[in-house]
Short mmCIF file of C-alpha atoms in Angstrom, two decimals:
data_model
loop_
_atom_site.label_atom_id
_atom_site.label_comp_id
_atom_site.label_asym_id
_atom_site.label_seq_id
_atom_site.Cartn_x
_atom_site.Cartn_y
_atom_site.Cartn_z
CA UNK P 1 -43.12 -41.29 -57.28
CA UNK P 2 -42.89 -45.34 -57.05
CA UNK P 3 -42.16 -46.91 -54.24
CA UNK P 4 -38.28 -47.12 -54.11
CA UNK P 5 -38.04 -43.44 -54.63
CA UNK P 6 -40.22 -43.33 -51.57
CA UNK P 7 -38.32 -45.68 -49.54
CA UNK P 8 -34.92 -43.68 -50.21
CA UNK P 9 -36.51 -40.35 -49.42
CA UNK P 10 -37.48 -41.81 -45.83
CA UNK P 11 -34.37 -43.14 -45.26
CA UNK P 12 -32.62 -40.38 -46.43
CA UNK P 13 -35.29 -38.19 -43.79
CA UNK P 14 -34.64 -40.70 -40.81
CA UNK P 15 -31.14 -40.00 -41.41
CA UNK P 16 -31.29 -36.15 -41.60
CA UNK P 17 -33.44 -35.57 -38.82
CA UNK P 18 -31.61 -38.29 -36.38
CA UNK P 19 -28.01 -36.10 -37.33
CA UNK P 20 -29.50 -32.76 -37.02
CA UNK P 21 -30.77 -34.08 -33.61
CA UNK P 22 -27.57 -35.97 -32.23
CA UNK P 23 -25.44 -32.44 -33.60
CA UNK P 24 -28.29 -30.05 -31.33
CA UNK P 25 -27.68 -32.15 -28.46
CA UNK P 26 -23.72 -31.94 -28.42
CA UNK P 27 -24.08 -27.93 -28.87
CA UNK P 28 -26.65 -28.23 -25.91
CA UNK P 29 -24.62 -30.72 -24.26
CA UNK P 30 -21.47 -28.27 -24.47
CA UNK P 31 -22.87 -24.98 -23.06
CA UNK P 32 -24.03 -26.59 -20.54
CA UNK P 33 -27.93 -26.31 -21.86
CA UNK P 34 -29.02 -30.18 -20.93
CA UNK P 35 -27.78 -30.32 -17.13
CA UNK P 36 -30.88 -30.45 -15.53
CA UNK P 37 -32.31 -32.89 -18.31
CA UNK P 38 -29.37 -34.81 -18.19
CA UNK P 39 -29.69 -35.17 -14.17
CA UNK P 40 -32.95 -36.09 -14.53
CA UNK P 41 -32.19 -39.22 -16.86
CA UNK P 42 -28.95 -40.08 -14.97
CA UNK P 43 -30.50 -40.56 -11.63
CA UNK P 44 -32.57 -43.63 -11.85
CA UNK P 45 -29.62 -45.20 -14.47
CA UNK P 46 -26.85 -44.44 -11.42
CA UNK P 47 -28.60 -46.91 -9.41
CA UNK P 48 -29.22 -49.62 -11.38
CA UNK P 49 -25.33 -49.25 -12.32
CA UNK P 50 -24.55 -49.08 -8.65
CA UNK P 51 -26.70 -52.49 -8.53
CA UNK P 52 -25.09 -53.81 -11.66
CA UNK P 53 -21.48 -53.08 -10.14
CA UNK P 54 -21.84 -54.76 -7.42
CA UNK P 55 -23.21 -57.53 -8.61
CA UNK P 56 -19.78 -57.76 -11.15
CA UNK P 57 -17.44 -57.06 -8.08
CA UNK P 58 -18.93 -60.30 -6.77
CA UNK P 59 -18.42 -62.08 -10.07
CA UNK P 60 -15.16 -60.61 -10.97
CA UNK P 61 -14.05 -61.90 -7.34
CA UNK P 62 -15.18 -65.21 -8.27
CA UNK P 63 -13.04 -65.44 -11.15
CA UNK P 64 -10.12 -64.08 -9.62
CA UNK P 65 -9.64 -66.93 -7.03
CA UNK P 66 -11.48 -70.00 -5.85
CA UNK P 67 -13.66 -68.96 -2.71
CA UNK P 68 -11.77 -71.58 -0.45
CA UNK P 69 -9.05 -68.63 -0.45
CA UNK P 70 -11.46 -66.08 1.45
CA UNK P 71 -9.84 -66.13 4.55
CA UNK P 72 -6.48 -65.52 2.83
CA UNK P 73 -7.73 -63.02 0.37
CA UNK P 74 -9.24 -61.35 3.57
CA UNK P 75 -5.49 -60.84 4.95
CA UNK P 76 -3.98 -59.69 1.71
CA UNK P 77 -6.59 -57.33 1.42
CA UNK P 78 -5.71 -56.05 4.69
CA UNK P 79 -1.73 -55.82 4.12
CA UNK P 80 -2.47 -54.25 0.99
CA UNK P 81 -4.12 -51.09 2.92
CA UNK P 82 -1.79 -50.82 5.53
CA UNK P 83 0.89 -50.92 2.64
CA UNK P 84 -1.16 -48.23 0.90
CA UNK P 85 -0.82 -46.22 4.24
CA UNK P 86 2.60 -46.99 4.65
CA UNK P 87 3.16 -46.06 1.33
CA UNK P 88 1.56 -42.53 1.88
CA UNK P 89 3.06 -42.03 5.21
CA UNK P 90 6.36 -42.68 3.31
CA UNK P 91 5.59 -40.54 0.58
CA UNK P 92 4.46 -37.60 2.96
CA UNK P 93 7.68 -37.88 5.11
CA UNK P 94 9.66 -37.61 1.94
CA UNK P 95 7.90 -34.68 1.28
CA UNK P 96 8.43 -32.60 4.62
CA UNK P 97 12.43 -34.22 4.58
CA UNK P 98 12.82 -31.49 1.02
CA UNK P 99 10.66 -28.78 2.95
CA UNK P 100 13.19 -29.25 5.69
CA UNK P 101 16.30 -28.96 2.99
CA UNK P 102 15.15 -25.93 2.02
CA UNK P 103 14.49 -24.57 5.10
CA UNK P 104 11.01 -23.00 4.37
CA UNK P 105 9.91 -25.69 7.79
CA UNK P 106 8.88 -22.27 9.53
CA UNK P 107 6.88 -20.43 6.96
CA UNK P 108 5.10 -24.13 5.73
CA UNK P 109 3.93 -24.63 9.75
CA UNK P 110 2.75 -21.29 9.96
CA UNK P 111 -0.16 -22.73 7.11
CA UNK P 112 -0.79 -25.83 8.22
CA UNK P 113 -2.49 -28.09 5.76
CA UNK P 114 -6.24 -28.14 7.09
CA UNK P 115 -8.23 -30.67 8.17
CA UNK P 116 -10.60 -31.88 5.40
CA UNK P 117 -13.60 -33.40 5.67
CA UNK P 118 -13.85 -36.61 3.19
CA UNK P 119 -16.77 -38.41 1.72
CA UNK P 120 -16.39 -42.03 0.91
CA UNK P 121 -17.75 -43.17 -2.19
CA UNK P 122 -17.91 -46.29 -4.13
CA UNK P 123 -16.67 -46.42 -8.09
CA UNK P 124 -20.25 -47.66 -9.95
CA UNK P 125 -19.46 -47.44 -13.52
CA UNK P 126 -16.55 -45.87 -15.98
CA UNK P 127 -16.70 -43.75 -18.97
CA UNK P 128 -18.01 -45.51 -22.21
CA UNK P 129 -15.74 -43.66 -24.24
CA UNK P 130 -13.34 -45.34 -25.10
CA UNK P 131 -10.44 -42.18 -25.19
CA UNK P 132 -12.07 -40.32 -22.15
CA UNK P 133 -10.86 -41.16 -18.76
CA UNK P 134 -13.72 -40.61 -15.77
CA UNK P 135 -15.49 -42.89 -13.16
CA UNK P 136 -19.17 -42.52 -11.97
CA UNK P 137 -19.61 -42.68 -8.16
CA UNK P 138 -22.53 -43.29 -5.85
CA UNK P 139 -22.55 -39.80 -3.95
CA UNK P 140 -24.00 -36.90 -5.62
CA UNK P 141 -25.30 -33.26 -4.87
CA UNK P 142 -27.76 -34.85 -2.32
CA UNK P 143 -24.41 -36.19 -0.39
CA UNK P 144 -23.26 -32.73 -0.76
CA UNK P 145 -21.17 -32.88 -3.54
CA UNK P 146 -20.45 -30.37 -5.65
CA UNK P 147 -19.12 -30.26 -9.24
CA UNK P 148 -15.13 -28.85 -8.67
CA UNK P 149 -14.44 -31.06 -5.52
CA UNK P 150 -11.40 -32.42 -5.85
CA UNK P 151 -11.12 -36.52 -5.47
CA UNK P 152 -8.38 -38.71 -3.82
CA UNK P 153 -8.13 -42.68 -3.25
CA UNK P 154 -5.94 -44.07 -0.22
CA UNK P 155 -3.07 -43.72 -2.26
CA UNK P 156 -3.58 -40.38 -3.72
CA UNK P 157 -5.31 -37.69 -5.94
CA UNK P 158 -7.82 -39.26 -8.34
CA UNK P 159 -9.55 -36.31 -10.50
CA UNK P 160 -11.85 -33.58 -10.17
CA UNK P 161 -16.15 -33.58 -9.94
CA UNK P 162 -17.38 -32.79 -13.51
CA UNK P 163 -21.04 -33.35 -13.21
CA UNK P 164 -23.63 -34.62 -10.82
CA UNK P 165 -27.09 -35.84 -10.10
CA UNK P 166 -28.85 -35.97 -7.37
CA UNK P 167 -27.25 -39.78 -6.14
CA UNK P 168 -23.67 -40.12 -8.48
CA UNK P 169 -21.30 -38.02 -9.99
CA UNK P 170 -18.79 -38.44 -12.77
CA UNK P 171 -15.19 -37.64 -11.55
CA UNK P 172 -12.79 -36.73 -14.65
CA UNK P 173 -9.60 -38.71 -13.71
CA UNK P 174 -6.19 -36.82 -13.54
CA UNK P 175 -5.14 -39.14 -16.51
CA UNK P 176 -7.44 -38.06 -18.58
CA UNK P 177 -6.26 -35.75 -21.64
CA UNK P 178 -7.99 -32.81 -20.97
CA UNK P 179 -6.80 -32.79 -17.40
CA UNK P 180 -4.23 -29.99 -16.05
CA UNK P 181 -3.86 -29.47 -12.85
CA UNK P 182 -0.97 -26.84 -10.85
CA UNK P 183 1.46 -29.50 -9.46
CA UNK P 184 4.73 -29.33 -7.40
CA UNK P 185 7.61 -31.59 -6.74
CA UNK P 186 8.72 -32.45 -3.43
CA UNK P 187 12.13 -32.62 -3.63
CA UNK P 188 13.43 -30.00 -5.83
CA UNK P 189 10.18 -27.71 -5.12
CA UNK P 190 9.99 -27.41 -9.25
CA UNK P 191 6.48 -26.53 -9.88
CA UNK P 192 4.63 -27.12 -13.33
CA UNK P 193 1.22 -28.73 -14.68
CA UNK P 194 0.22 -32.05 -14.85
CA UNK P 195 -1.34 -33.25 -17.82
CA UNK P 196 -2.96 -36.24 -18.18
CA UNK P 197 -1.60 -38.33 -20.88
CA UNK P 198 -5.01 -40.25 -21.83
CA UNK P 199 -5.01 -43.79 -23.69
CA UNK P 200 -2.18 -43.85 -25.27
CA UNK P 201 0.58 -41.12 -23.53
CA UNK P 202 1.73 -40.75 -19.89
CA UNK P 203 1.12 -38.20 -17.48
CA UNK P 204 3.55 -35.67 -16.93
CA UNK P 205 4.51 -32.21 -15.16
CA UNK P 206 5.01 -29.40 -17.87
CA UNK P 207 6.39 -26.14 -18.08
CA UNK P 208 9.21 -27.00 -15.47
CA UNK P 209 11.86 -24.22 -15.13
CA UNK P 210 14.99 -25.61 -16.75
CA UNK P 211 16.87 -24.36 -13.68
CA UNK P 212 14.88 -26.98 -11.28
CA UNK P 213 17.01 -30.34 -10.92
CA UNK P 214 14.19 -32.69 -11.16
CA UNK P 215 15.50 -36.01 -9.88
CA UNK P 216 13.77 -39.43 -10.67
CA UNK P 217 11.76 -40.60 -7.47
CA UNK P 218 10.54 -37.28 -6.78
CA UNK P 219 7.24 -37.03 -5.08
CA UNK P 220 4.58 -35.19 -7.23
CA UNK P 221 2.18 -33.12 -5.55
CA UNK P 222 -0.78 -30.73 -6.03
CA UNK P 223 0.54 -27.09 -5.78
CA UNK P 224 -2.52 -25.67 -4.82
CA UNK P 225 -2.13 -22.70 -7.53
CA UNK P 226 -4.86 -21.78 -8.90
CA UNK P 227 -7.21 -22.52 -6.19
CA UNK P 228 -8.96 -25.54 -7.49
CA UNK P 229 -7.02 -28.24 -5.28
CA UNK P 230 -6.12 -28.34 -1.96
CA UNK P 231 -1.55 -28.25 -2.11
CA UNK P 232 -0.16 -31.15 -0.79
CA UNK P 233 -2.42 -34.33 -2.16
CA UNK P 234 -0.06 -36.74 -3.40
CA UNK P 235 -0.21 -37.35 -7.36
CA UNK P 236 2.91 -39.59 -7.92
CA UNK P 237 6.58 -40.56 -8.12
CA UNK P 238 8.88 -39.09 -11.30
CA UNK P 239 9.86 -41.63 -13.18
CA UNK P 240 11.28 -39.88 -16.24
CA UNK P 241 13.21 -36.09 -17.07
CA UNK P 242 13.00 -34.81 -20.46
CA UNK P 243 15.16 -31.98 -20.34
CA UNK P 244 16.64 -30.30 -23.70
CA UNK P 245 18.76 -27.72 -23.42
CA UNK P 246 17.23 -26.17 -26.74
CA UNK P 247 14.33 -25.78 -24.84
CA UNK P 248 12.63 -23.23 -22.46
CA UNK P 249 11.12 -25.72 -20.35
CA UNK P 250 11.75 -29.30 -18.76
CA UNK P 251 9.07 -31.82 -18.43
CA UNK P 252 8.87 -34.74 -15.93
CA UNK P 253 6.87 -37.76 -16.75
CA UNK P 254 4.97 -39.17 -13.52
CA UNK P 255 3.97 -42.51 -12.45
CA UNK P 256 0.86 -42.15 -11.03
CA UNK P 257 0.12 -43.53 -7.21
CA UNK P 258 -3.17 -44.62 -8.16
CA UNK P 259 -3.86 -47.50 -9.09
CA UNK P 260 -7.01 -46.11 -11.95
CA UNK P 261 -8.04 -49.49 -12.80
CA UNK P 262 -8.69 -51.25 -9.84
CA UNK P 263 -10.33 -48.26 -7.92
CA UNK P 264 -12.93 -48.98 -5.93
CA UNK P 265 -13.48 -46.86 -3.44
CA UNK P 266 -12.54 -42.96 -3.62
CA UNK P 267 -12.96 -39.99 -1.39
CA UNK P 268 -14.58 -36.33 -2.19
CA UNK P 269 -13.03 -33.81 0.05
CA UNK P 270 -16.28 -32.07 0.46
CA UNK P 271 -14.91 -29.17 2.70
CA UNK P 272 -12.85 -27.52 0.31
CA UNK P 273 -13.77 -25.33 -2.14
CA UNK P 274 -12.45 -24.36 -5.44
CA UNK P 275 -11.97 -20.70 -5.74
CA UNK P 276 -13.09 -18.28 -8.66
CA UNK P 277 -10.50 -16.91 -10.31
CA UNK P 278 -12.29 -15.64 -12.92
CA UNK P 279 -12.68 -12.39 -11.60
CA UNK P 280 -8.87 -11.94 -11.95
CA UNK P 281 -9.15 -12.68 -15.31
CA UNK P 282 -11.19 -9.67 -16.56
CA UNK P 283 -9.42 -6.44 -17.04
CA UNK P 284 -10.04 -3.46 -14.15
CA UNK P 285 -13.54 -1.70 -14.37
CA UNK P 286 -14.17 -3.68 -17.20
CA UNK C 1 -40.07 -49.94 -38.54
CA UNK C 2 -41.83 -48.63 -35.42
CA UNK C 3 -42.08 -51.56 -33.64
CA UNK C 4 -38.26 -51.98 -33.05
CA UNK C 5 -37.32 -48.23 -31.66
CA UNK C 6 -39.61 -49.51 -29.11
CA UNK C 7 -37.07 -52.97 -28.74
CA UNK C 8 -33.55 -50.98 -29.28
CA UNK C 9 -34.04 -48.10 -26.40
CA UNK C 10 -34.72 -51.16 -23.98
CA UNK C 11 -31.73 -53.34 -24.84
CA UNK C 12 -29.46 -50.46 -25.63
CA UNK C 13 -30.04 -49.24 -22.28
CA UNK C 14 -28.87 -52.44 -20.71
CA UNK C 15 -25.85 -52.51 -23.20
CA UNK C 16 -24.91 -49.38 -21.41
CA UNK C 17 -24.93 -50.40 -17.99
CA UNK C 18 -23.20 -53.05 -19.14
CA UNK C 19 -20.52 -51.30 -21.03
CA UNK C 20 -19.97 -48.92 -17.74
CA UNK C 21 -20.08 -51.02 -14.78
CA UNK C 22 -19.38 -54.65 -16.38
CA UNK C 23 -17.50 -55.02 -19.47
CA UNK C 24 -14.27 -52.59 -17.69
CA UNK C 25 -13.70 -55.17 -15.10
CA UNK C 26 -13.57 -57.79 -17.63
CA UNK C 27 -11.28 -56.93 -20.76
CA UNK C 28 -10.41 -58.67 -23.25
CA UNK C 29 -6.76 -58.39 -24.28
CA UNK C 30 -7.02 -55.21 -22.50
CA UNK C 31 -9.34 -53.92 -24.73
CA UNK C 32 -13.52 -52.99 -23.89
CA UNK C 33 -15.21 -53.87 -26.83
CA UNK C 34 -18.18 -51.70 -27.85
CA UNK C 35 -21.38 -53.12 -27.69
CA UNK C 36 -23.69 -51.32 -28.51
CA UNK C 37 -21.88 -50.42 -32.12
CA UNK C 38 -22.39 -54.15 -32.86
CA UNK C 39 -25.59 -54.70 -31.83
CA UNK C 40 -26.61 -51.43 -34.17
CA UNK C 41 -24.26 -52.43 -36.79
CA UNK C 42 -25.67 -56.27 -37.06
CA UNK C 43 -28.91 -55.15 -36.83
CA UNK C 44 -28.52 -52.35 -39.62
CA UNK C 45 -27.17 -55.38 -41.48
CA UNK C 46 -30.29 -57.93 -40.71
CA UNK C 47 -33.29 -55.29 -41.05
CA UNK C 48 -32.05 -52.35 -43.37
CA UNK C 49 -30.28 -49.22 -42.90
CA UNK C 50 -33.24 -47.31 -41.76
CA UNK C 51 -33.23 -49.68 -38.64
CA UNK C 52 -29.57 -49.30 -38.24
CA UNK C 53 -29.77 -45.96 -38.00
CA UNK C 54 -31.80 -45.58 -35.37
CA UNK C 55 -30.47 -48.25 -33.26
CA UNK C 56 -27.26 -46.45 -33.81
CA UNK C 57 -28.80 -43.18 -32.55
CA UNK C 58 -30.43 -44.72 -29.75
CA UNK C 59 -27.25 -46.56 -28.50
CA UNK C 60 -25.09 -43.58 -29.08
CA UNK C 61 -27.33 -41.57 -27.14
CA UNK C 62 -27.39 -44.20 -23.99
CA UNK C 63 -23.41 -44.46 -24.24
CA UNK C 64 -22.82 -41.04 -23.79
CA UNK C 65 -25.26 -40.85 -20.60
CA UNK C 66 -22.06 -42.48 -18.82
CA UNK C 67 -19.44 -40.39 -19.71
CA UNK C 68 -18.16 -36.94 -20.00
CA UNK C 69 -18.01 -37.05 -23.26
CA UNK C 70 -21.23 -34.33 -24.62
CA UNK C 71 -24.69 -35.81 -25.29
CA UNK C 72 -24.70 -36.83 -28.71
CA UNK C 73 -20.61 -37.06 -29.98
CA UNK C 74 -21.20 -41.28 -29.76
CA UNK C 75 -24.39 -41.12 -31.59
CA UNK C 76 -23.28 -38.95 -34.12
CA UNK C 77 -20.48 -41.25 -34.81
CA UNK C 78 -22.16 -44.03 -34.41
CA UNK C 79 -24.63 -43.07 -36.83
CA UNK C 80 -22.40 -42.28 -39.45
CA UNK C 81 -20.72 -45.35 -39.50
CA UNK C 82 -22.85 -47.81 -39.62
CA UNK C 83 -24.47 -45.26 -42.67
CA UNK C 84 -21.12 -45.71 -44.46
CA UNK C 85 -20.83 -49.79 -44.05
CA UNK C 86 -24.68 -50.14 -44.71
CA UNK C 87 -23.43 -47.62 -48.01
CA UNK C 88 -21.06 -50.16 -49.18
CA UNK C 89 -22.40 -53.19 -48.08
CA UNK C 90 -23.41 -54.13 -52.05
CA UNK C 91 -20.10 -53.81 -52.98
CA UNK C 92 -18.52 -56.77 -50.86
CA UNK C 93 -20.12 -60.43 -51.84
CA UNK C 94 -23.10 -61.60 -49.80
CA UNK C 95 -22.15 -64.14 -47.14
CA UNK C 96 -23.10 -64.59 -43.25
CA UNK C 97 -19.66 -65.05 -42.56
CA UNK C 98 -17.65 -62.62 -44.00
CA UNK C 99 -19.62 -59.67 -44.59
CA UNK C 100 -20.17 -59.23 -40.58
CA UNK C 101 -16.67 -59.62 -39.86
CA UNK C 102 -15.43 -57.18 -42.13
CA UNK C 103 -18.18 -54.48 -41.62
CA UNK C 104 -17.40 -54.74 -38.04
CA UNK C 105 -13.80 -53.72 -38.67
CA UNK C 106 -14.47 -51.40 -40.87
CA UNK C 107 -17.61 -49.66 -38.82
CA UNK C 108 -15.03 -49.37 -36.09
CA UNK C 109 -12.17 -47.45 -37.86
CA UNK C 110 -14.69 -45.07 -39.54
CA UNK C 111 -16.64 -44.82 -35.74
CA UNK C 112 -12.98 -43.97 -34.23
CA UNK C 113 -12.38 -41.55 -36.50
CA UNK C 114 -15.36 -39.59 -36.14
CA UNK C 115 -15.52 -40.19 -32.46
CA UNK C 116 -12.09 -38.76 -31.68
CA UNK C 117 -12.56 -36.55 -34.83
CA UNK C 118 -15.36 -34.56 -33.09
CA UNK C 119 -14.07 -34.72 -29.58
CA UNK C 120 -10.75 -33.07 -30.94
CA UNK C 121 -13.31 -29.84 -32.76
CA UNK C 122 -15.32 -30.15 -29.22
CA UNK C 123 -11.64 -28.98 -27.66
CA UNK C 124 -10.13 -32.51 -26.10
CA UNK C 125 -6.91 -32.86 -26.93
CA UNK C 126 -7.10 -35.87 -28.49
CA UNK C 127 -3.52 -37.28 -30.34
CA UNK C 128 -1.91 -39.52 -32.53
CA UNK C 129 -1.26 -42.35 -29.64
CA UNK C 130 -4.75 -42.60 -28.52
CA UNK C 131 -5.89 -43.43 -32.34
CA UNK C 132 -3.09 -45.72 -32.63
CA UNK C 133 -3.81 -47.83 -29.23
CA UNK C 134 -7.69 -47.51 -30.34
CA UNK C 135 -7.27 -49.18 -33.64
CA UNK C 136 -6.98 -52.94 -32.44
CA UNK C 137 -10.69 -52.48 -31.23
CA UNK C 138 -11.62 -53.37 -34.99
CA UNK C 139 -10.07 -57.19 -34.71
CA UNK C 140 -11.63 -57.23 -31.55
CA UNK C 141 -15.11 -56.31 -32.79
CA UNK C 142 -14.51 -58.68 -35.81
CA UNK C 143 -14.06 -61.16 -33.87
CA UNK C 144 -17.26 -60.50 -31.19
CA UNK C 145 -19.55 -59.95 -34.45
CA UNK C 146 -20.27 -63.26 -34.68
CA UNK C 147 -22.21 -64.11 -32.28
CA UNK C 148 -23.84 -60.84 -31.62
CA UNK C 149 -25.05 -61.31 -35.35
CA UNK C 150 -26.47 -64.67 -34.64
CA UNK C 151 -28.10 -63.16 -31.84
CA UNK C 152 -29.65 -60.53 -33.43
CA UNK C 153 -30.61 -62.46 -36.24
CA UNK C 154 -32.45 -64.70 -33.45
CA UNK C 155 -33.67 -61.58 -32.13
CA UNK C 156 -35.16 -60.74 -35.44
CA UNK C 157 -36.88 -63.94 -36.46
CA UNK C 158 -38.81 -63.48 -33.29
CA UNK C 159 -40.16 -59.75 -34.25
CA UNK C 160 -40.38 -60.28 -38.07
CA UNK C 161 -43.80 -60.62 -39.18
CA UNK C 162 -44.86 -63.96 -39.63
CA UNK C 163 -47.09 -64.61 -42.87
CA UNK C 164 -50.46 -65.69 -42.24
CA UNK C 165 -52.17 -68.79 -44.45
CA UNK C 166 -55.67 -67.33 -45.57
#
């Protein structure tokens, strides 16, 4: 065997082994086999991320306007939240105005949205991939989070906990593709599932009755179905009805309230949580 | 070999917390370029396939440490492309210029593919649209592979053996 042959054997080894390891680790990966591993690793990288982000906030603010501007920047900073509330408050009021057109006022007060305790967190670090949508925060299972718990911004519903370690947590965003979550719309009380649309689509409510009149400017909302999100967390504003009489179904594409971009800092309602429905899922006695 | 697993899990760590917490808040024509795939991919090019390889592994590996994505999908993909480019690299003529810049591009489409290939038999419901506003990446990257290629080849004049006068 000379030398080349030699050479092209290890290569073709290295190469092997390396794709027989990286294809192990997604199985592993998948059932859920490398958590504790993967926790492990992730803690000491979440805070040098944390570090890292915060040093890019400052430089990112730097290049966004000369520093002579503070002050200024300061006070649109502030009018930007209390539009943010404004905006919610306005969004919310819309939202009782249909409950009251539809008269169900006395059977919603009788169960009264509940109190939720929220955890603020800071966004560190977003997903590498570049077709996944999620954002890694600074709170984790030592905070008391817990993978399910559902996340909002000012503005409205972010995602859902996927993973954590013991100090961050990667939140899957509601725009992400594999996202579905039980919605309902405020006005026309149509309920349906959001879908996240991903890179290149938009996020929309599907499986709409066709009998619903969805109008544009709806308020979209979380339905609370399904027991995985608190009902009532604001998703969006319908921008779009695809409705085809051929069809079965309508579908109403949804702008968003959050802004997924420039998200800094989110809240994890930490006091609710998501219920198992798996049990109903399994046949009697079975 | 050896000597430069122990160089690629350092810098491709970095890359990554880069790639997460920096390079999102700074786009570039709304695009994130990824780094780590050029770093592997113009150091497969200056030291060998072998090399490539595992800087591709390693960097894969570290990328998917910040994402939901599962442990290994990036460094499969990575892997595999820069094995294809590194494959054909013979076939396109030998110049500093040019063979970068279109190995980057074409590392990129064949990375994509695989990337959203395997996410799509992992169950995401990866479509059409998302290729199609992916696909630009691959200017972008030829364009960045410049100077990450002069880098590395700095990068690898100072860990190359030097010969010794006896």
């Amino acid at each position: 065997m000379n030398l080349n042959e030699a050479q092209r054997r290890l290569r073709w080894g290295v190469f092997i082994i390396l794709v027989g390891v990286a294809i192990l680790l997604t199985i592993l990966d998948n059932t859920g086999n490398l958590d504790a591993v993967l926790r492990f690793v992730q803690d000491p990288l979440a805070t040098i991320t944390g570090w890292t982000a915060a040093r890019a906030d400052s430089v990112a603010d730097l290049t966004t306007g000369p520093r002579d501007l503070d002050t200024a920047r300061d006070e649109i900073a502030r009018l930007q939240a209390e539009v943010d509330v404004l905006e919610r408050e306005n969004e919310e009021l819309r939202e009782i105005q249909g409950e009251y057109q539809l008269l169900l006022d006395l059977f919603n007060r009788a169960r009264q949205q509940p109190e939720f305790t929220r955890l603020t967190a800071s966004v560190i670090g977003r997903d590498t991939s570049p077709s996944l949508r999620s954002i890694i925060i600074d709170k984790g299972s030592d905070d008391g989070v817990v993978v399910g718990m559902p996340v909002e911004s000012a503005r409205g519903l972010v995602g859902q906990v996927f993973r954590t370690t013991a100090n961050s947590a990667q939140i899957v965003l509601v725009t992400d593709n594999a996202s579905s979550i039980p919605a309902r719309l405020g006005n026309s009380r149509a309920t349906g599932l959001l879908r996240g649309g991903g890179l290149g689509g938009s996020t929309s409510i599907d499986w709409v009755d066709l009998t619903s009149q969805i109008e544009v400017g709806e308020v979209a909302l979380t339905s609370g179905l399904g027991g995985k999100f608190p009902q009532d967390i604001v998703i969006g504003r319908v921008i779009e009805v695809d409705r085809r009489e051929a069809e079965l179904f309508q579908r109403a594409i949804v702008q968003p309230a959050v802004e997924f971009d420039a998200l800094e800092i989110v809240f994890v309602i930490t006091s609710f949580r998501p219920v198992d429905t798996e049990i109903f899922t399994n046949p009697p006695g079975g | 070999m050896s000597s430069t697993i122990y160089l690629a899990l350092p810098v491709m760590l970095a890359l990554a917390v880069l790639q997460t917490a920096v390079l999102p808040r700074f786009p570039i024509l709304g695009m994130v370029p990824q780094l780590p795939l050029l770093v592997a991919l113009a150091w497969g090019l200056l030291r060998g396939i072998n090399e490539g390889i595992v800087w591709a592994f390693i960097g894969g590996l570290c990328l998917d440490l910040f994402s939901v994505a599962p442990l290994g999908t990036t460094a499969l993909a990575f892997m595999l492309a820069i094995t294809a480019v590194t494959w054909i690299e013979n076939a396109f003529p030998t110049s500093r210029f040019f063979l970068p810049v279109v190995m980057a591009a074409l590392a990129t489409l064949i990375y994509l593919f695989i990337y959203l290939l395997l996410l799509r038999l992992l169950g995401q419901p990866i479509d059409l649209q998302t290729v199609a506003k992916l696909s630009p990446t691959a200017l972008l990257h030829s364009a960045l592979i410049l100077p990450i290629y002069w880098i590395m080849h700095l990068l690898d004049q100072l860990f190359r053996p030097r010969p010794i006068k006896i």
